[in-house]
Coordinates of C-alpha atoms in Angstrom, one line a residue:
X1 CA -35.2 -37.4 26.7
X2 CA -35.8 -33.9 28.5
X3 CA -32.4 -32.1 28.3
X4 CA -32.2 -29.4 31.3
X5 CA -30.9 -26.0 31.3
X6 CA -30.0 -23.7 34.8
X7 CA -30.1 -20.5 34.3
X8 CA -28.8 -18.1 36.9
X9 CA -29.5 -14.4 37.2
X10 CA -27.5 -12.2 39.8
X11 CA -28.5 -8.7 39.5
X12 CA -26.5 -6.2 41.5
X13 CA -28.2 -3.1 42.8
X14 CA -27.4 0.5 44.0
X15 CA -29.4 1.8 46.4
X16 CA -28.8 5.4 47.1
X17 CA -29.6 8.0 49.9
X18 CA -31.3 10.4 48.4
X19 CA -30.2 12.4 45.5
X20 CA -27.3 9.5 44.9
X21 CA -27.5 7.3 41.6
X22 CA -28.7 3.7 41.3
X23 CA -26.5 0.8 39.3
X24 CA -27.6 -2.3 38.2
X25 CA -25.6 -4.7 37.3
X26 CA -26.8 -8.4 35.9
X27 CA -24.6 -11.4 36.5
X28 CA -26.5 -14.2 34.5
X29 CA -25.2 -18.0 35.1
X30 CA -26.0 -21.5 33.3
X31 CA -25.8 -25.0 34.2
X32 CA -26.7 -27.2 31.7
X33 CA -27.7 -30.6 33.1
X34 CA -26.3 -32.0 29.4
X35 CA -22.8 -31.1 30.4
X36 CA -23.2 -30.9 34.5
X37 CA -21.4 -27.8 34.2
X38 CA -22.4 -24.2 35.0
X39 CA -21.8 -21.2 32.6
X40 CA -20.7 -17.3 33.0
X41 CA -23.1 -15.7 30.3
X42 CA -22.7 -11.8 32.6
X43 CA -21.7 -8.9 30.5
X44 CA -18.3 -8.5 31.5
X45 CA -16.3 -5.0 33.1
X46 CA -14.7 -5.6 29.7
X47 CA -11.9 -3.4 29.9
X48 CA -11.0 -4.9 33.3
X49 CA -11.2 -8.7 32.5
X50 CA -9.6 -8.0 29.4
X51 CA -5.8 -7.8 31.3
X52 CA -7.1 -10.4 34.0
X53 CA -8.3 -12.9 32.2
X54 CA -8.0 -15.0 35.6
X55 CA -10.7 -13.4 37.0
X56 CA -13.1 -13.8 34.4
X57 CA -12.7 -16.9 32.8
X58 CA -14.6 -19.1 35.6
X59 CA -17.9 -19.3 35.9
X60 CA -18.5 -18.8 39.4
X61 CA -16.5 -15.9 40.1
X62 CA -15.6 -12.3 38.0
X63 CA -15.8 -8.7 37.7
X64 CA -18.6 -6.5 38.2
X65 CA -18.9 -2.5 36.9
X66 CA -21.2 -0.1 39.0
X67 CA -21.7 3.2 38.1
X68 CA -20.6 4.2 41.9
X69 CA -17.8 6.9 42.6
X70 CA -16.0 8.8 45.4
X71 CA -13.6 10.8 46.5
X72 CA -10.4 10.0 48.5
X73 CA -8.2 11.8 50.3
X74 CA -5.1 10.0 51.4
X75 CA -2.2 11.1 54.1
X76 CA 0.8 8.8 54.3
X77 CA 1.0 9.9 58.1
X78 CA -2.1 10.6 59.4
X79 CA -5.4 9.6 57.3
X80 CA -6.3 5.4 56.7
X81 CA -4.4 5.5 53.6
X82 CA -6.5 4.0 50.4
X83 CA -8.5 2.1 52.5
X84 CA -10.4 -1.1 51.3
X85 CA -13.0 -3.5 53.2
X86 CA -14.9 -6.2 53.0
X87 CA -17.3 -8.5 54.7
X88 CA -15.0 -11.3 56.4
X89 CA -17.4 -13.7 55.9
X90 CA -19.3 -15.1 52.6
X91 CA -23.4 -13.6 52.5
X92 CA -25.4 -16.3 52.8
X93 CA -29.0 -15.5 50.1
X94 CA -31.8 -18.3 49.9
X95 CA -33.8 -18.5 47.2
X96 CA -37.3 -19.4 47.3
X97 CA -38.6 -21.3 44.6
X98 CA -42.1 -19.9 42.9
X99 CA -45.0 -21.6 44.0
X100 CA -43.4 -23.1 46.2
X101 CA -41.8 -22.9 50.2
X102 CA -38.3 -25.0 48.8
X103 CA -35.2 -22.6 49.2
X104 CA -31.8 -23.2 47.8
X105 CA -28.7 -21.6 49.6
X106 CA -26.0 -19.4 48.0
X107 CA -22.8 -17.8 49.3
X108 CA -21.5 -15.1 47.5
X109 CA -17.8 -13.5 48.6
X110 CA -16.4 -9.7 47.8
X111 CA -12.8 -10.9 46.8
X112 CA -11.7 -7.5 44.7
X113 CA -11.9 -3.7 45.1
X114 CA -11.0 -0.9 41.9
X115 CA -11.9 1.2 39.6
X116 CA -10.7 4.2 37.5
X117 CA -8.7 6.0 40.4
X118 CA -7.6 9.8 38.9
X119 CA -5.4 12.3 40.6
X120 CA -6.8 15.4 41.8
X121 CA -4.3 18.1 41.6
X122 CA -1.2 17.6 41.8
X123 CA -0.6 14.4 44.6
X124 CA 1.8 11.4 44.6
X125 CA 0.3 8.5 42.0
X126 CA -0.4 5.4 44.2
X127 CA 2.4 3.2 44.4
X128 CA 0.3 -0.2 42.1
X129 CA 3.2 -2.2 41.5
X130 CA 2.2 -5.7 41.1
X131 CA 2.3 -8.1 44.2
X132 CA 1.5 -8.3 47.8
X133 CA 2.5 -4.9 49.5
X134 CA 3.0 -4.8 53.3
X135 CA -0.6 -3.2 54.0
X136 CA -2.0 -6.7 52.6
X137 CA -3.9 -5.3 49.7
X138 CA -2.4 -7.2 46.8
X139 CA -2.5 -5.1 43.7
X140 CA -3.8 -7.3 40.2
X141 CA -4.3 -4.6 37.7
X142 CA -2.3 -1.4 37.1
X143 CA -3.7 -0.5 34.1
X144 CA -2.0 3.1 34.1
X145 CA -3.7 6.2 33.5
X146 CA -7.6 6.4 32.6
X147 CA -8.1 2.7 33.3
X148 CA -9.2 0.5 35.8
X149 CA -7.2 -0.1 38.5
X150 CA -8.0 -3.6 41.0
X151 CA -6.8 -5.1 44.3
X152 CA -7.1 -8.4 45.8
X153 CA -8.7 -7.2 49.3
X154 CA -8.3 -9.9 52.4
X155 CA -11.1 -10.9 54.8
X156 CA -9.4 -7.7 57.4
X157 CA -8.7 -5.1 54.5
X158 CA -6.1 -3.6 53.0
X159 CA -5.1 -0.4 52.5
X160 CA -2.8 1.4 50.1
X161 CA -0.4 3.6 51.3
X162 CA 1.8 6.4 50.4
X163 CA 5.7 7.2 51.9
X164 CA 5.2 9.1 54.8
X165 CA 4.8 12.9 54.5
X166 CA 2.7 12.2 50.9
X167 CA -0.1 13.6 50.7
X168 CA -2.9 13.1 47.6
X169 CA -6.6 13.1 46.7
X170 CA -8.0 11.2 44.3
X171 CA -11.3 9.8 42.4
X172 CA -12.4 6.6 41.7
X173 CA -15.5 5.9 39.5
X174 CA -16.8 3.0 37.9
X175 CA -16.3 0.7 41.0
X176 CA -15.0 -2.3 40.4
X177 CA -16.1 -5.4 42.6
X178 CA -14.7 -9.3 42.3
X179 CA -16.8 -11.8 43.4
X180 CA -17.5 -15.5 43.7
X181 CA -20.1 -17.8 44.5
X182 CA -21.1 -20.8 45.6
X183 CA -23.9 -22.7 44.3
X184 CA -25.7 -26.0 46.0
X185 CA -25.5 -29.2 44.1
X186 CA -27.2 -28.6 41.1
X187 CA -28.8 -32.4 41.8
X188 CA -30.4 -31.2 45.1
X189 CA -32.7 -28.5 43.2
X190 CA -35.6 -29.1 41.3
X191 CA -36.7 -27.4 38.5
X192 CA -38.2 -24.5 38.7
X193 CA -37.1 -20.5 39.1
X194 CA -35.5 -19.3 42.2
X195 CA -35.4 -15.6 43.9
X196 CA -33.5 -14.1 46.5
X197 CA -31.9 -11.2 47.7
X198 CA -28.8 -9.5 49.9
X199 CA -28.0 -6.2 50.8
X200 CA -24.6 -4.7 51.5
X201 CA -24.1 -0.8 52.9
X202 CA -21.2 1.0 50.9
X203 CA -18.9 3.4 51.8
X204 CA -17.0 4.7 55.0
X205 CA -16.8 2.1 57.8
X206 CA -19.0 -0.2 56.3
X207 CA -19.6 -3.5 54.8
X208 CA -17.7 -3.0 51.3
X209 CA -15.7 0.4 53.7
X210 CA -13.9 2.9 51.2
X211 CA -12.1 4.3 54.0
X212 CA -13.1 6.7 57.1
X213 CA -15.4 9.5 57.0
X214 CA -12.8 12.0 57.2
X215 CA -11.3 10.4 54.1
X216 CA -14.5 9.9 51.7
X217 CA -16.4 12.4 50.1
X218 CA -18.5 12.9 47.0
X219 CA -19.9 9.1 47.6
X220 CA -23.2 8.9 45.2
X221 CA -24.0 5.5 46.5
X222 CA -24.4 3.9 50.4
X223 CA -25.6 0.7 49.5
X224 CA -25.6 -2.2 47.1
X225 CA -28.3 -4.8 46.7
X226 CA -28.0 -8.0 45.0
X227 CA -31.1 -9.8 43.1
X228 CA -30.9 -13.2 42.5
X229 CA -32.9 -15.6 40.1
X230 CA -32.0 -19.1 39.7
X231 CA -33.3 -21.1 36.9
X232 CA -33.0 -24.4 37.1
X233 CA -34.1 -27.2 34.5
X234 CA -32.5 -30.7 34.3
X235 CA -31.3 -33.1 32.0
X236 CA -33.1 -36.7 31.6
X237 CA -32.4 -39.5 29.7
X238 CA -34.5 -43.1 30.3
X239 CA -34.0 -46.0 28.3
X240 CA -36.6 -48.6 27.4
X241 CA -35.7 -52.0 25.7
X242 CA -37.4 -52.9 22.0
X243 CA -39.9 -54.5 23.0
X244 CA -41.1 -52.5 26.3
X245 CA -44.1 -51.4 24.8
X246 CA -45.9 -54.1 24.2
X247 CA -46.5 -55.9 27.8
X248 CA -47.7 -59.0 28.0
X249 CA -49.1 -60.7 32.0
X250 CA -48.4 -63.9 32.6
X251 CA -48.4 -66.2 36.0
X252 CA -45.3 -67.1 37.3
X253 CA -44.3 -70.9 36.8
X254 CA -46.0 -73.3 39.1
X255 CA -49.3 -71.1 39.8
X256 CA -51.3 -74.2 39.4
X257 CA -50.7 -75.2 42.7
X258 CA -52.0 -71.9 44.0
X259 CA -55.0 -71.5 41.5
X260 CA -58.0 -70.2 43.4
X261 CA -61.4 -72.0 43.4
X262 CA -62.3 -70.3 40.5
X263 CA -59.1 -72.2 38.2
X264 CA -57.2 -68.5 38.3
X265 CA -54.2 -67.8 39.0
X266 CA -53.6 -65.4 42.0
X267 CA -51.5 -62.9 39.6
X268 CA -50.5 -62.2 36.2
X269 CA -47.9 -60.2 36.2
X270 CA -44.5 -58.3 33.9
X271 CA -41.4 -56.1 34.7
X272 CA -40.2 -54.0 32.4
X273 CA -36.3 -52.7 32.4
X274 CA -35.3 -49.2 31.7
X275 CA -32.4 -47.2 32.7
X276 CA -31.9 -43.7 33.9
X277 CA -29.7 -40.8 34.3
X278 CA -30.4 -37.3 35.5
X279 CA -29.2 -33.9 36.4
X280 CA -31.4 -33.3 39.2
X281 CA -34.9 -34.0 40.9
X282 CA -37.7 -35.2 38.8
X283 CA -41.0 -36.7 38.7
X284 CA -43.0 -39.7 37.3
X285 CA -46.3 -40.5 37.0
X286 CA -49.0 -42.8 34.6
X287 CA -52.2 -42.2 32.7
X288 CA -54.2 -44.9 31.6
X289 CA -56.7 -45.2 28.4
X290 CA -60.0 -45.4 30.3
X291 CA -61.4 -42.9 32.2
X292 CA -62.0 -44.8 34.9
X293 CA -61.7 -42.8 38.2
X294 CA -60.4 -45.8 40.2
X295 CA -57.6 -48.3 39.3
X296 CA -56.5 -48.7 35.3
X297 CA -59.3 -51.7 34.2
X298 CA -58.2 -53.5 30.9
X299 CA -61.4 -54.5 28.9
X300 CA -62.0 -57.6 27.6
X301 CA -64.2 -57.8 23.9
X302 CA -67.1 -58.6 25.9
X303 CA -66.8 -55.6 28.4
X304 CA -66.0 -57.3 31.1
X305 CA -62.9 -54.8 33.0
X306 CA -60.3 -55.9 35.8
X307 CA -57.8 -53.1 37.4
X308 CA -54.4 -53.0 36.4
X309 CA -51.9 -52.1 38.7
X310 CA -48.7 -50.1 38.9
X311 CA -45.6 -50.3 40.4
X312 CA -41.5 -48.8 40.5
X313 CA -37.9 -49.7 41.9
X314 CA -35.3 -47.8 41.1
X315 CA -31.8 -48.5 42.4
X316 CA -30.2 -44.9 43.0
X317 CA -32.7 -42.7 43.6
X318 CA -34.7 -42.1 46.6
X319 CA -38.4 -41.1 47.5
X320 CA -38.9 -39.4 50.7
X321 CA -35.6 -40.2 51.5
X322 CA -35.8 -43.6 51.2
X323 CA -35.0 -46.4 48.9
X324 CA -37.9 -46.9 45.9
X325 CA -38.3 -50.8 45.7
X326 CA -41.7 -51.5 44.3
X327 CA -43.2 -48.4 45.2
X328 CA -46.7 -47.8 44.2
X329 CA -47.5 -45.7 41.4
X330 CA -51.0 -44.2 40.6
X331 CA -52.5 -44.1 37.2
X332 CA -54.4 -41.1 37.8
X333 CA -52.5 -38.3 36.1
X334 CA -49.8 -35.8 36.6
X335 CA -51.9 -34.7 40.3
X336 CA -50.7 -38.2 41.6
X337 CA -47.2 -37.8 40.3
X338 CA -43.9 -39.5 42.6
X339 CA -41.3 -36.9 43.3
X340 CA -37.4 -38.6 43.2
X341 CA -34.4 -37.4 44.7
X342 CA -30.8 -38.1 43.9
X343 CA -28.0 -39.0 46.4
X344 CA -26.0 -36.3 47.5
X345 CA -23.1 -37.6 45.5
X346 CA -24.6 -36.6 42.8
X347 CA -26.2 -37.8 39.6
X348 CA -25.3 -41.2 37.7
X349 CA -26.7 -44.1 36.2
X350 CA -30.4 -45.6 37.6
X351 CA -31.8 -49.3 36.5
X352 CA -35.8 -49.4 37.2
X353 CA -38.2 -51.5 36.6
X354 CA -41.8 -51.0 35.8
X355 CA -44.1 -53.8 37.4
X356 CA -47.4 -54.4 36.1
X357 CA -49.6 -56.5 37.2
X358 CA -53.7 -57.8 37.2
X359 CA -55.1 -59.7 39.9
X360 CA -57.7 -62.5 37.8
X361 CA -59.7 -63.5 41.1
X362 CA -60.4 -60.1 41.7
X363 CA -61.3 -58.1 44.9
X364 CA -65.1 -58.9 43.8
X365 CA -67.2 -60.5 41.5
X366 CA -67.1 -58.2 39.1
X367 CA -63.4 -58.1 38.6
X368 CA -62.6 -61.6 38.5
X369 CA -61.4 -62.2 35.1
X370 CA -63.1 -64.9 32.5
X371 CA -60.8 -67.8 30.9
X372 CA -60.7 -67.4 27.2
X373 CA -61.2 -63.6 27.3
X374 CA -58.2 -61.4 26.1
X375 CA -58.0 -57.9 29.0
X376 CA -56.4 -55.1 26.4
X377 CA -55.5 -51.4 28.1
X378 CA -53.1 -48.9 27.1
X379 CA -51.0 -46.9 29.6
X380 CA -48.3 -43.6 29.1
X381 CA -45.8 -43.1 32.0
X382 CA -44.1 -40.3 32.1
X383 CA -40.7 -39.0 33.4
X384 CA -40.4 -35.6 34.0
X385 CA -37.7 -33.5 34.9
X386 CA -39.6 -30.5 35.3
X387 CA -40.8 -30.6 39.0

């Protein structure tokens, strides 16, 4: 059995105008193919997760710390308020596989905006109490003085306002950002580690907009990047019977009335059962004991050597998109290997059968087999998850 692991790496970059500071912030995701579910191992924004647990507690979405600040000045009549943006619609990232062209698509989606927000002077405190307030931004943390403060930003921002005739300025640091993502089917990928990368601008006006340019100052960071590495391994589990490794060709009843000229029957032949289950995409392929460069010959004692062929069904899985009913599998190695696909609704249980079989009249003289002469050959076939 080859148990699977994805491992996910989301790294969240700064990048700066000149003189401005650079954050880097790794979000780092599993999926196990043992369990078919995915897991949040990102160092947390502690402090912030720790009073919304909510947030945190799935592994496809949470709260991210960058070491980004600004300033804010807010007007309750004239300025934008504490104003908050973000993109309206997910950022699409594909990741290309290494050594390879295969990409895998992934959304992610800005869903909160915070951080440390302290008065300068001696202005108004924003008004955080809990809830939707009429400018839309919907306030989730209000942690009080010195700690973090978040808001639940819709896809046409928010802002936070003061009574009219209030005026304050303020400065946020250790930017907070809620996000969630969505991954592809973890069946569709195959093995193998994944990079990609999206770039947001920061700051007034922009794609994660702070506000106005009369309203921000002080902003040490314009831009944030976001790396991505996927890594993806998969679970898989295939079950052979007692007996299976000990395979033994026979005709099938009645071959006497089709014997050749020769007294041979046109095939011996066996099918073994197994069963399968897997996470994801994987390959098989066969080796044989000789080292022959064409076909799998089994030997007789008195050297005498007849090919042995290979062949696969498996109900539930597809090659090239199609159905694998007896599909022909080469004994030449790993190089030769058959890559299957699952359905896209997902992993579950597979019955396959392997079907050997020797043909005793042979293509030529030389292959046709003798009466009374036992044809021994071993074979390995492998499963393999790792694609």
């Amino acid at each position: 059995m080859k148990r699977t692991l994805v491992t996910l790496w989301v790294t969240f970059g700064l990048l700066a105008a000149q003189a401005a500071q650079a954050a880097d912030v790794t979000l780092a995701l599993r999926y196990r193919g043992e369990t078919r579910q995915f897991e949040n191992l990102t160092s947390r924004a502690s402090s912030a997760c720790a009073r919304v647990a909510a947030l945190c507690d799935k592994p496809l979405q949470g709260l991210v710390q960058l070491e980004a600040s600004f300033e804010k000045q807010v007007d309750g009549e004239q300025a934008d308020g504490f104003h908050f943006a973000r993109p309206s619609q997910p950022g699409i990232l594909y990741l290309t596989r290494e050594g390879s062209a295969e990409q895998a698509r992934v959304e992610i989606e800005i869903t909160h905006i915070g951080g440390v927000v302290t008065r300068m002077g001696d202005g108004p405190a924003l008004p955080l109490q809990p809830g939707l307030q009429s400018s839309g931004c919907q306030a989730v943390l209000n942690a009080g003085a010195g700690h973090p403060l978040l808001w639940a930003v819709p896809a046409n921002g928010c802002r936070v306002g003061l009574p009219p005739g209030d005026v304050g300025r303020y400065r946020v640091r250790n930017l907070l950002l809620g996000y969630r993502l969505k991954m592809p089917n973890p069946a569709s990928l195959a093995a193998g580690r994944y990079r990609g990368r999206i770039q947001y601008s920061l700051g007034p006006d922009r794609d994660i907009g702070l506000g106005s340019n009369r309203t921000v100052t002080a902003l040490d960071t314009d831009s944030v990047a976001f790396h991505v590495e996927l890594e993806v391994l998969h679970d898989l589990d295939v079950r052979f019977g007692a007996d299976a490794q000990r395979v033994v060709l026979e005709p099938r009843p009645g071959w006497e009335r089709y014997a050749g000229r020769h007294g041979l029957p046109g095939k011996l032949e066996k099918d073994i059962p197994f069963t399968l289950t897997s996470s994801g995409p994987f390959k098989v392929w066969a080796t044989c004991s000789s080292s022959a460069n064409v076909g799998c010959p089994l030997q007789a004692a008195n050297g005498d050597r007849t090919p042995l062929y290979l062949a696969v069904s498996l109900s539930g899985a597809l090659h090239r998109g199609s159905a694998v009913n007896r599909r022909a599998l080469s004994l030449g190695g790993e190089q030769h290997a058959l890559a299957f696909d699952l359905p896209a609704d997902g992993p579950g249980l597979c019955r396959g059968l392997l079907h050997f079989h020797v043909l005793p009249q042979g293509m030529s003289g030389a292959e046709r087999m003798k009466p009374g002469q036992v044809y021994t050959g071993a074979v390995t076939v492998v499963f393999d998850a790792s694609l």
